[in-house]
């Protein structure tokens, strides 16, 4: 049985002070032990967040890392540096990294490999653009991103990877994929994972949906059989809104 996973991606938002009040708002509440929760602040906040989240139900994630272990890569951060700050998860291949920083499937595959070697749990993002969906080749795009991005992950490590399907046209736009569109694509992703790793291993891999998730649409998404959790951007920046998402369907 896969445990639901709720992830907040703060992107390039929140100073230390803003982060402090956001995290304090999140940890002052009782959270279900049957779900996993992760927040991914910017690098500058990881140290503080690691201290505040210790002994809580919320785990710490980073938004990116370099694929090399160390070296002359000005401005970059390594997996080991993240581990030192009590980071457990790392988002890899977010569409904003692909779009604004030219990240390729090859780089993404190396990052996933290095993350796993350093005992970080990668959250691998895949997603098609609006033109690709309207051209009806979105399945081909997702398959390519998955196969190329996972090519350095063998089946013994596959269950440590989480896949997040985030259609680019739904990120930060207020347009969510319908729960059926999301469920269909996640089912398709599962069949690719089964082809890559076999049924019993692929059954352990969590697949999330991301793209304009908020407290009003999370219940409908989370009742879909293929959806194991959500990756949330904008709506994770306010503690009351993110708490409503974290407690989906528990609210009376
Ligand atoms: C994201 O950043 O991964 C994301 C899904 O953003 P938003 O929820 O704001 O669409």
PDB file of C-alpha atoms and ligand atoms in Angstrom:
ATOM      1  CA  UNK A   1       0.000   0.000   0.000  1.00  0.00           C
ATOM      2  CA  UNK A   2       1.496   3.370  -1.027  1.00  0.00           C
ATOM      3  CA  UNK A   3       1.356   6.092   1.617  1.00  0.00           C
ATOM      4  CA  UNK A   4      -0.064   9.417   0.357  1.00  0.00           C
ATOM      5  CA  UNK A   5       2.585  12.121  -0.033  1.00  0.00           C
ATOM      6  CA  UNK A   6       1.901  15.865   0.085  1.00  0.00           C
ATOM      7  CA  UNK A   7       4.784  18.098  -1.033  1.00  0.00           C
ATOM      8  CA  UNK A   8       5.011  21.899  -0.904  1.00  0.00           C
ATOM      9  CA  UNK A   9       7.420  23.568  -3.341  1.00  0.00           C
ATOM     10  CA  UNK A  10       8.084  27.129  -2.215  1.00  0.00           C
ATOM     11  CA  UNK A  11      10.199  27.962  -5.300  1.00  0.00           C
ATOM     12  CA  UNK A  12      12.124  31.272  -4.917  1.00  0.00           C
ATOM     13  CA  UNK A  13       9.864  32.597  -2.152  1.00  0.00           C
ATOM     14  CA  UNK A  14      10.165  33.319   1.572  1.00  0.00           C
ATOM     15  CA  UNK A  15      12.860  35.027   3.589  1.00  0.00           C
ATOM     16  CA  UNK A  16      13.984  33.471   6.867  1.00  0.00           C
ATOM     17  CA  UNK A  17      11.389  35.453   8.807  1.00  0.00           C
ATOM     18  CA  UNK A  18       8.560  34.539   6.429  1.00  0.00           C
ATOM     19  CA  UNK A  19       9.632  30.900   6.525  1.00  0.00           C
ATOM     20  CA  UNK A  20       9.649  30.884  10.297  1.00  0.00           C
ATOM     21  CA  UNK A  21       6.018  31.958  10.554  1.00  0.00           C
ATOM     22  CA  UNK A  22       4.941  29.620   7.749  1.00  0.00           C
ATOM     23  CA  UNK A  23       6.597  26.593   9.379  1.00  0.00           C
ATOM     24  CA  UNK A  24       5.312  27.533  12.821  1.00  0.00           C
ATOM     25  CA  UNK A  25       1.791  27.624  11.373  1.00  0.00           C
ATOM     26  CA  UNK A  26       2.242  24.146   9.892  1.00  0.00           C
ATOM     27  CA  UNK A  27       3.761  22.400  12.891  1.00  0.00           C
ATOM     28  CA  UNK A  28       1.290  23.717  15.433  1.00  0.00           C
ATOM     29  CA  UNK A  29      -1.303  21.250  14.087  1.00  0.00           C
ATOM     30  CA  UNK A  30      -1.800  17.509  14.513  1.00  0.00           C
ATOM     31  CA  UNK A  31      -1.104  15.672  11.291  1.00  0.00           C
ATOM     32  CA  UNK A  32      -2.130  12.204  10.165  1.00  0.00           C
ATOM     33  CA  UNK A  33       0.476   9.500  10.676  1.00  0.00           C
ATOM     34  CA  UNK A  34      -0.904   7.754   7.583  1.00  0.00           C
ATOM     35  CA  UNK A  35       0.454  10.402   5.221  1.00  0.00           C
ATOM     36  CA  UNK A  36       3.905  11.773   4.433  1.00  0.00           C
ATOM     37  CA  UNK A  37       4.468  15.532   4.294  1.00  0.00           C
ATOM     38  CA  UNK A  38       7.393  17.410   2.782  1.00  0.00           C
ATOM     39  CA  UNK A  39       8.207  21.103   2.398  1.00  0.00           C
ATOM     40  CA  UNK A  40      10.849  22.275  -0.070  1.00  0.00           C
ATOM     41  CA  UNK A  41      12.083  25.772   0.857  1.00  0.00           C
ATOM     42  CA  UNK A  42      14.854  27.626  -0.980  1.00  0.00           C
ATOM     43  CA  UNK A  43      18.455  26.648  -0.089  1.00  0.00           C
ATOM     44  CA  UNK A  44      18.902  29.655   2.211  1.00  0.00           C
ATOM     45  CA  UNK A  45      16.124  28.425   4.473  1.00  0.00           C
ATOM     46  CA  UNK A  46      17.046  24.719   4.643  1.00  0.00           C
ATOM     47  CA  UNK A  47      19.205  25.009   7.754  1.00  0.00           C
ATOM     48  CA  UNK A  48      16.554  26.851   9.778  1.00  0.00           C
ATOM     49  CA  UNK A  49      13.769  24.635   8.427  1.00  0.00           C
ATOM     50  CA  UNK A  50      15.744  21.494   9.306  1.00  0.00           C
ATOM     51  CA  UNK A  51      15.958  22.628  12.924  1.00  0.00           C
ATOM     52  CA  UNK A  52      12.292  23.653  13.152  1.00  0.00           C
ATOM     53  CA  UNK A  53      11.028  20.445  11.553  1.00  0.00           C
ATOM     54  CA  UNK A  54      13.123  18.036  13.631  1.00  0.00           C
ATOM     55  CA  UNK A  55      10.864  15.618  15.543  1.00  0.00           C
ATOM     56  CA  UNK A  56       7.803  16.728  13.533  1.00  0.00           C
ATOM     57  CA  UNK A  57       5.735  14.841  10.938  1.00  0.00           C
ATOM     58  CA  UNK A  58       6.982  17.153   8.180  1.00  0.00           C
ATOM     59  CA  UNK A  59      10.134  16.215   6.301  1.00  0.00           C
ATOM     60  CA  UNK A  60      12.484  18.531   4.495  1.00  0.00           C
ATOM     61  CA  UNK A  61      13.055  18.632   0.743  1.00  0.00           C
ATOM     62  CA  UNK A  62      15.263  20.672  -1.590  1.00  0.00           C
ATOM     63  CA  UNK A  63      14.215  22.029  -4.981  1.00  0.00           C
ATOM     64  CA  UNK A  64      17.307  21.000  -6.948  1.00  0.00           C
ATOM     65  CA  UNK A  65      20.906  19.770  -6.648  1.00  0.00           C
ATOM     66  CA  UNK A  66      23.930  19.230  -8.878  1.00  0.00           C
ATOM     67  CA  UNK A  67      24.722  15.786 -10.257  1.00  0.00           C
ATOM     68  CA  UNK A  68      28.436  15.939  -9.438  1.00  0.00           C
ATOM     69  CA  UNK A  69      29.466  15.063  -5.893  1.00  0.00           C
ATOM     70  CA  UNK A  70      31.728  18.137  -5.566  1.00  0.00           C
ATOM     71  CA  UNK A  71      34.013  20.423  -7.579  1.00  0.00           C
ATOM     72  CA  UNK A  72      34.299  23.659  -9.521  1.00  0.00           C
ATOM     73  CA  UNK A  73      30.603  24.334 -10.163  1.00  0.00           C
ATOM     74  CA  UNK A  74      30.110  27.897  -8.972  1.00  0.00           C
ATOM     75  CA  UNK A  75      26.718  28.541  -7.449  1.00  0.00           C
ATOM     76  CA  UNK A  76      25.719  24.894  -7.248  1.00  0.00           C
ATOM     77  CA  UNK A  77      24.813  22.699  -4.267  1.00  0.00           C
ATOM     78  CA  UNK A  78      25.683  19.017  -3.856  1.00  0.00           C
ATOM     79  CA  UNK A  79      23.702  16.080  -2.509  1.00  0.00           C
ATOM     80  CA  UNK A  80      26.063  15.740   0.455  1.00  0.00           C
ATOM     81  CA  UNK A  81      25.520  19.399   1.383  1.00  0.00           C
ATOM     82  CA  UNK A  82      21.769  18.752   1.424  1.00  0.00           C
ATOM     83  CA  UNK A  83      22.185  15.623   3.554  1.00  0.00           C
ATOM     84  CA  UNK A  84      24.129  17.646   6.115  1.00  0.00           C
ATOM     85  CA  UNK A  85      21.063  19.882   6.554  1.00  0.00           C
ATOM     86  CA  UNK A  86      18.724  16.945   7.247  1.00  0.00           C
ATOM     87  CA  UNK A  87      17.175  17.067   3.792  1.00  0.00           C
ATOM     88  CA  UNK A  88      15.341  13.829   2.918  1.00  0.00           C
ATOM     89  CA  UNK A  89      13.797  14.552  -0.495  1.00  0.00           C
ATOM     90  CA  UNK A  90      14.933  16.514  -3.538  1.00  0.00           C
ATOM     91  CA  UNK A  91      12.832  17.713  -6.478  1.00  0.00           C
ATOM     92  CA  UNK A  92      14.581  16.885  -9.750  1.00  0.00           C
ATOM     93  CA  UNK A  93      13.705  18.118 -13.226  1.00  0.00           C
ATOM     94  CA  UNK A  94      10.954  20.583 -12.336  1.00  0.00           C
ATOM     95  CA  UNK A  95       9.556  22.111 -15.534  1.00  0.00           C
ATOM     96  CA  UNK A  96      10.884  25.532 -14.455  1.00  0.00           C
ATOM     97  CA  UNK A  97      14.405  24.038 -14.300  1.00  0.00           C
ATOM     98  CA  UNK A  98      13.891  22.478 -17.721  1.00  0.00           C
ATOM     99  CA  UNK A  99      12.525  25.736 -19.181  1.00  0.00           C
ATOM    100  CA  UNK A 100      14.626  28.483 -17.558  1.00  0.00           C
ATOM    101  CA  UNK A 101      17.877  26.590 -16.960  1.00  0.00           C
ATOM    102  CA  UNK A 102      17.876  24.259 -19.963  1.00  0.00           C
ATOM    103  CA  UNK A 103      17.950  21.111 -17.850  1.00  0.00           C
ATOM    104  CA  UNK A 104      17.988  17.997 -20.019  1.00  0.00           C
ATOM    105  CA  UNK A 105      16.778  14.440 -19.479  1.00  0.00           C
ATOM    106  CA  UNK A 106      20.439  13.353 -19.352  1.00  0.00           C
ATOM    107  CA  UNK A 107      21.240  15.807 -16.546  1.00  0.00           C
ATOM    108  CA  UNK A 108      18.062  14.779 -14.755  1.00  0.00           C
ATOM    109  CA  UNK A 109      19.059  11.113 -14.952  1.00  0.00           C
ATOM    110  CA  UNK A 110      22.476  11.914 -13.451  1.00  0.00           C
ATOM    111  CA  UNK A 111      20.907  13.969 -10.667  1.00  0.00           C
ATOM    112  CA  UNK A 112      18.531  11.142  -9.765  1.00  0.00           C
ATOM    113  CA  UNK A 113      21.452   8.701  -9.715  1.00  0.00           C
ATOM    114  CA  UNK A 114      23.544  10.977  -7.451  1.00  0.00           C
ATOM    115  CA  UNK A 115      20.591  11.699  -5.156  1.00  0.00           C
ATOM    116  CA  UNK A 116      19.977   7.974  -4.614  1.00  0.00           C
ATOM    117  CA  UNK A 117      23.696   7.332  -4.031  1.00  0.00           C
ATOM    118  CA  UNK A 118      23.550   9.907  -1.236  1.00  0.00           C
ATOM    119  CA  UNK A 119      20.361   8.530   0.288  1.00  0.00           C
ATOM    120  CA  UNK A 120      18.181  11.389  -0.865  1.00  0.00           C
ATOM    121  CA  UNK A 121      14.720  10.508  -2.191  1.00  0.00           C
ATOM    122  CA  UNK A 122      14.241  12.089  -5.631  1.00  0.00           C
ATOM    123  CA  UNK A 123      10.893  13.533  -6.711  1.00  0.00           C
ATOM    124  CA  UNK A 124      11.228  13.390 -10.480  1.00  0.00           C
ATOM    125  CA  UNK A 125       8.989  15.836 -12.367  1.00  0.00           C
ATOM    126  CA  UNK A 126       7.605  15.114 -15.818  1.00  0.00           C
ATOM    127  CA  UNK A 127       5.045  17.071 -17.808  1.00  0.00           C
ATOM    128  CA  UNK A 128       3.999  18.156 -21.281  1.00  0.00           C
ATOM    129  CA  UNK A 129       3.435  21.665 -22.655  1.00  0.00           C
ATOM    130  CA  UNK A 130       0.068  22.885 -23.900  1.00  0.00           C
ATOM    131  CA  UNK A 131       1.199  22.547 -27.534  1.00  0.00           C
ATOM    132  CA  UNK A 132       2.252  18.943 -26.920  1.00  0.00           C
ATOM    133  CA  UNK A 133      -1.110  18.098 -25.344  1.00  0.00           C
ATOM    134  CA  UNK A 134      -3.066  19.898 -28.072  1.00  0.00           C
ATOM    135  CA  UNK A 135      -0.963  18.096 -30.683  1.00  0.00           C
ATOM    136  CA  UNK A 136      -1.982  14.849 -28.963  1.00  0.00           C
ATOM    137  CA  UNK A 137       1.556  13.597 -28.418  1.00  0.00           C
ATOM    138  CA  UNK A 138       1.682  14.190 -24.666  1.00  0.00           C
ATOM    139  CA  UNK A 139       1.952  10.451 -23.911  1.00  0.00           C
ATOM    140  CA  UNK A 140       5.046  10.173 -26.122  1.00  0.00           C
ATOM    141  CA  UNK A 141       6.657  13.143 -24.337  1.00  0.00           C
ATOM    142  CA  UNK A 142       5.970  11.759 -20.867  1.00  0.00           C
ATOM    143  CA  UNK A 143       7.272   8.327 -21.883  1.00  0.00           C
ATOM    144  CA  UNK A 144      10.512   9.857 -23.205  1.00  0.00           C
ATOM    145  CA  UNK A 145      11.040  11.959 -20.070  1.00  0.00           C
ATOM    146  CA  UNK A 146      10.492   8.901 -17.874  1.00  0.00           C
ATOM    147  CA  UNK A 147      12.584   6.428 -19.819  1.00  0.00           C
ATOM    148  CA  UNK A 148      15.517   8.824 -20.264  1.00  0.00           C
ATOM    149  CA  UNK A 149      15.313  10.305 -16.783  1.00  0.00           C
ATOM    150  CA  UNK A 150      15.222   6.904 -15.088  1.00  0.00           C
ATOM    151  CA  UNK A 151      17.834   5.201 -17.222  1.00  0.00           C
ATOM    152  CA  UNK A 152      20.468   5.139 -14.449  1.00  0.00           C
ATOM    153  CA  UNK A 153      18.034   3.779 -11.843  1.00  0.00           C
ATOM    154  CA  UNK A 154      17.969   0.003 -11.564  1.00  0.00           C
ATOM    155  CA  UNK A 155      15.042  -1.905 -10.129  1.00  0.00           C
ATOM    156  CA  UNK A 156      16.643  -2.299  -6.685  1.00  0.00           C
ATOM    157  CA  UNK A 157      16.432   1.490  -6.197  1.00  0.00           C
ATOM    158  CA  UNK A 158      13.282   2.304  -8.143  1.00  0.00           C
ATOM    159  CA  UNK A 159      10.903   2.372  -5.174  1.00  0.00           C
ATOM    160  CA  UNK A 160      12.935   5.233  -3.644  1.00  0.00           C
ATOM    161  CA  UNK A 161      11.912   7.450  -6.564  1.00  0.00           C
ATOM    162  CA  UNK A 162       8.667   9.431  -6.573  1.00  0.00           C
ATOM    163  CA  UNK A 163       7.329  10.587  -9.936  1.00  0.00           C
ATOM    164  CA  UNK A 164       5.366  13.856 -10.115  1.00  0.00           C
ATOM    165  CA  UNK A 165       3.239  14.439 -13.203  1.00  0.00           C
ATOM    166  CA  UNK A 166       2.976  18.200 -13.657  1.00  0.00           C
ATOM    167  CA  UNK A 167       1.496  19.343 -16.956  1.00  0.00           C
ATOM    168  CA  UNK A 168       3.335  22.591 -17.726  1.00  0.00           C
ATOM    169  CA  UNK A 169       0.094  24.295 -18.763  1.00  0.00           C
ATOM    170  CA  UNK A 170      -1.328  23.714 -15.277  1.00  0.00           C
ATOM    171  CA  UNK A 171       1.590  25.077 -13.233  1.00  0.00           C
ATOM    172  CA  UNK A 172       0.898  28.435 -11.636  1.00  0.00           C
ATOM    173  CA  UNK A 173      -1.859  29.133 -14.168  1.00  0.00           C
ATOM    174  CA  UNK A 174      -4.909  28.306 -12.065  1.00  0.00           C
ATOM    175  CA  UNK A 175      -5.785  25.666 -14.698  1.00  0.00           C
ATOM    176  CA  UNK A 176      -5.820  22.223 -13.146  1.00  0.00           C
ATOM    177  CA  UNK A 177      -5.919  19.083 -15.211  1.00  0.00           C
ATOM    178  CA  UNK A 178      -9.314  17.497 -14.595  1.00  0.00           C
ATOM    179  CA  UNK A 179      -9.100  14.688 -12.084  1.00  0.00           C
ATOM    180  CA  UNK A 180      -9.815  12.268 -14.964  1.00  0.00           C
ATOM    181  CA  UNK A 181      -6.989  13.715 -17.120  1.00  0.00           C
ATOM    182  CA  UNK A 182      -4.619  13.454 -14.165  1.00  0.00           C
ATOM    183  CA  UNK A 183      -5.766   9.945 -13.271  1.00  0.00           C
ATOM    184  CA  UNK A 184      -5.414   8.749 -16.892  1.00  0.00           C
ATOM    185  CA  UNK A 185      -1.879  10.084 -17.226  1.00  0.00           C
ATOM    186  CA  UNK A 186      -0.834   8.631 -13.879  1.00  0.00           C
ATOM    187  CA  UNK A 187      -2.192   5.253 -14.997  1.00  0.00           C
ATOM    188  CA  UNK A 188      -0.128   5.572 -18.185  1.00  0.00           C
ATOM    189  CA  UNK A 189       2.966   6.439 -16.111  1.00  0.00           C
ATOM    190  CA  UNK A 190       2.366   3.350 -13.965  1.00  0.00           C
ATOM    191  CA  UNK A 191       2.330   1.122 -17.075  1.00  0.00           C
ATOM    192  CA  UNK A 192       5.681   2.565 -18.161  1.00  0.00           C
ATOM    193  CA  UNK A 193       7.122   1.953 -14.703  1.00  0.00           C
ATOM    194  CA  UNK A 194       5.837  -1.637 -14.863  1.00  0.00           C
ATOM    195  CA  UNK A 195       7.575  -2.095 -18.223  1.00  0.00           C
ATOM    196  CA  UNK A 196      10.804  -0.702 -16.778  1.00  0.00           C
ATOM    197  CA  UNK A 197      10.853  -2.405 -13.389  1.00  0.00           C
ATOM    198  CA  UNK A 198       8.240  -5.166 -13.311  1.00  0.00           C
ATOM    199  CA  UNK A 199       4.888  -5.119 -11.611  1.00  0.00           C
ATOM    200  CA  UNK A 200       5.820  -5.728  -7.972  1.00  0.00           C
ATOM    201  CA  UNK A 201       8.547  -3.076  -7.905  1.00  0.00           C
ATOM    202  CA  UNK A 202       6.538  -0.509  -9.901  1.00  0.00           C
ATOM    203  CA  UNK A 203       3.614  -0.924  -7.507  1.00  0.00           C
ATOM    204  CA  UNK A 204       5.755   0.649  -4.766  1.00  0.00           C
ATOM    205  CA  UNK A 205       6.584   3.834  -6.683  1.00  0.00           C
ATOM    206  CA  UNK A 206       4.482   6.820  -5.665  1.00  0.00           C
ATOM    207  CA  UNK A 207       3.088   9.001  -8.446  1.00  0.00           C
ATOM    208  CA  UNK A 208       1.923  12.510  -7.624  1.00  0.00           C
ATOM    209  CA  UNK A 209      -0.089  15.106  -9.511  1.00  0.00           C
ATOM    210  CA  UNK A 210       0.966  18.771  -9.526  1.00  0.00           C
ATOM    211  CA  UNK A 211      -0.462  21.867 -11.195  1.00  0.00           C
ATOM    212  CA  UNK A 212      -2.643  24.495  -9.478  1.00  0.00           C
ATOM    213  CA  UNK A 213      -3.619  22.156  -6.643  1.00  0.00           C
ATOM    214  CA  UNK A 214      -5.468  23.976  -3.849  1.00  0.00           C
ATOM    215  CA  UNK A 215      -7.759  23.234  -0.926  1.00  0.00           C
ATOM    216  CA  UNK A 216     -10.828  23.255  -3.202  1.00  0.00           C
ATOM    217  CA  UNK A 217      -9.647  20.658  -5.706  1.00  0.00           C
ATOM    218  CA  UNK A 218      -7.431  18.394  -3.576  1.00  0.00           C
ATOM    219  CA  UNK A 219     -10.233  16.092  -2.366  1.00  0.00           C
ATOM    220  CA  UNK A 220     -11.395  15.334  -5.869  1.00  0.00           C
ATOM    221  CA  UNK A 221      -7.839  14.652  -7.009  1.00  0.00           C
ATOM    222  CA  UNK A 222      -6.991  12.469  -4.030  1.00  0.00           C
ATOM    223  CA  UNK A 223      -9.976  10.147  -4.489  1.00  0.00           C
ATOM    224  CA  UNK A 224      -8.649   9.154  -7.923  1.00  0.00           C
ATOM    225  CA  UNK A 225      -7.250   5.628  -7.668  1.00  0.00           C
ATOM    226  CA  UNK A 226      -3.967   6.379  -9.458  1.00  0.00           C
ATOM    227  CA  UNK A 227      -3.087   9.568  -7.551  1.00  0.00           C
ATOM    228  CA  UNK A 228      -0.782   8.920  -4.583  1.00  0.00           C
ATOM    229  CA  UNK A 229      -0.304  12.543  -3.595  1.00  0.00           C
ATOM    230  CA  UNK A 230       0.164  16.108  -4.754  1.00  0.00           C
ATOM    231  CA  UNK A 231       3.026  18.504  -5.441  1.00  0.00           C
ATOM    232  CA  UNK A 232       1.853  21.993  -4.563  1.00  0.00           C
ATOM    233  CA  UNK A 233       3.443  25.313  -5.519  1.00  0.00           C
ATOM    234  CA  UNK A 234       1.549  28.565  -4.891  1.00  0.00           C
ATOM    235  CA  UNK A 235      -0.929  27.093  -2.432  1.00  0.00           C
ATOM    236  CA  UNK A 236       1.895  25.863  -0.170  1.00  0.00           C
ATOM    237  CA  UNK A 237       2.967  29.436   0.639  1.00  0.00           C
ATOM    238  CA  UNK A 238       0.181  30.138   3.147  1.00  0.00           C
ATOM    239  CA  UNK A 239       0.050  27.916   6.204  1.00  0.00           C
ATOM    240  CA  UNK A 240      -3.740  27.832   6.521  1.00  0.00           C
ATOM    241  CA  UNK A 241      -4.216  26.924   2.846  1.00  0.00           C
ATOM    242  CA  UNK A 242      -1.448  24.307   2.824  1.00  0.00           C
ATOM    243  CA  UNK A 243      -2.789  22.806   6.062  1.00  0.00           C
ATOM    244  CA  UNK A 244      -6.185  22.369   4.405  1.00  0.00           C
ATOM    245  CA  UNK A 245      -4.439  20.502   1.596  1.00  0.00           C
ATOM    246  CA  UNK A 246      -2.424  18.375   4.024  1.00  0.00           C
ATOM    247  CA  UNK A 247      -5.624  17.439   5.862  1.00  0.00           C
ATOM    248  CA  UNK A 248      -7.692  16.788   2.699  1.00  0.00           C
ATOM    249  CA  UNK A 249     -10.873  14.812   3.300  1.00  0.00           C
ATOM    250  CA  UNK A 250     -10.225  14.890   7.094  1.00  0.00           C
ATOM    251  CA  UNK A 251     -11.930  18.256   7.315  1.00  0.00           C
ATOM    252  CA  UNK A 252     -15.522  18.011   8.529  1.00  0.00           C
TER     253      UNK A 252
HETATM  254  C1  LIG B   1       4.854  23.385  -8.798  1.00  0.00           C
HETATM  255  O1  LIG B   1       5.588  24.323  -8.592  1.00  0.00           O
HETATM  256  O2  LIG B   1       5.343  22.262  -8.847  1.00  0.00           O
HETATM  257  C2  LIG B   1       3.430  23.643  -8.961  1.00  0.00           C
HETATM  258  C3  LIG B   1       2.652  22.634  -9.207  1.00  0.00           C
HETATM  259  O3  LIG B   1       2.995  24.943  -8.839  1.00  0.00           O
HETATM  260  P1  LIG B   1       1.451  25.445  -8.670  1.00  0.00           P
HETATM  261  O4  LIG B   1       0.843  24.556  -7.614  1.00  0.00           O
HETATM  262  O5  LIG B   1       1.570  26.857  -8.234  1.00  0.00           O
HETATM  263  O6  LIG B   1       0.793  25.262  -9.987  1.00  0.00           O
END
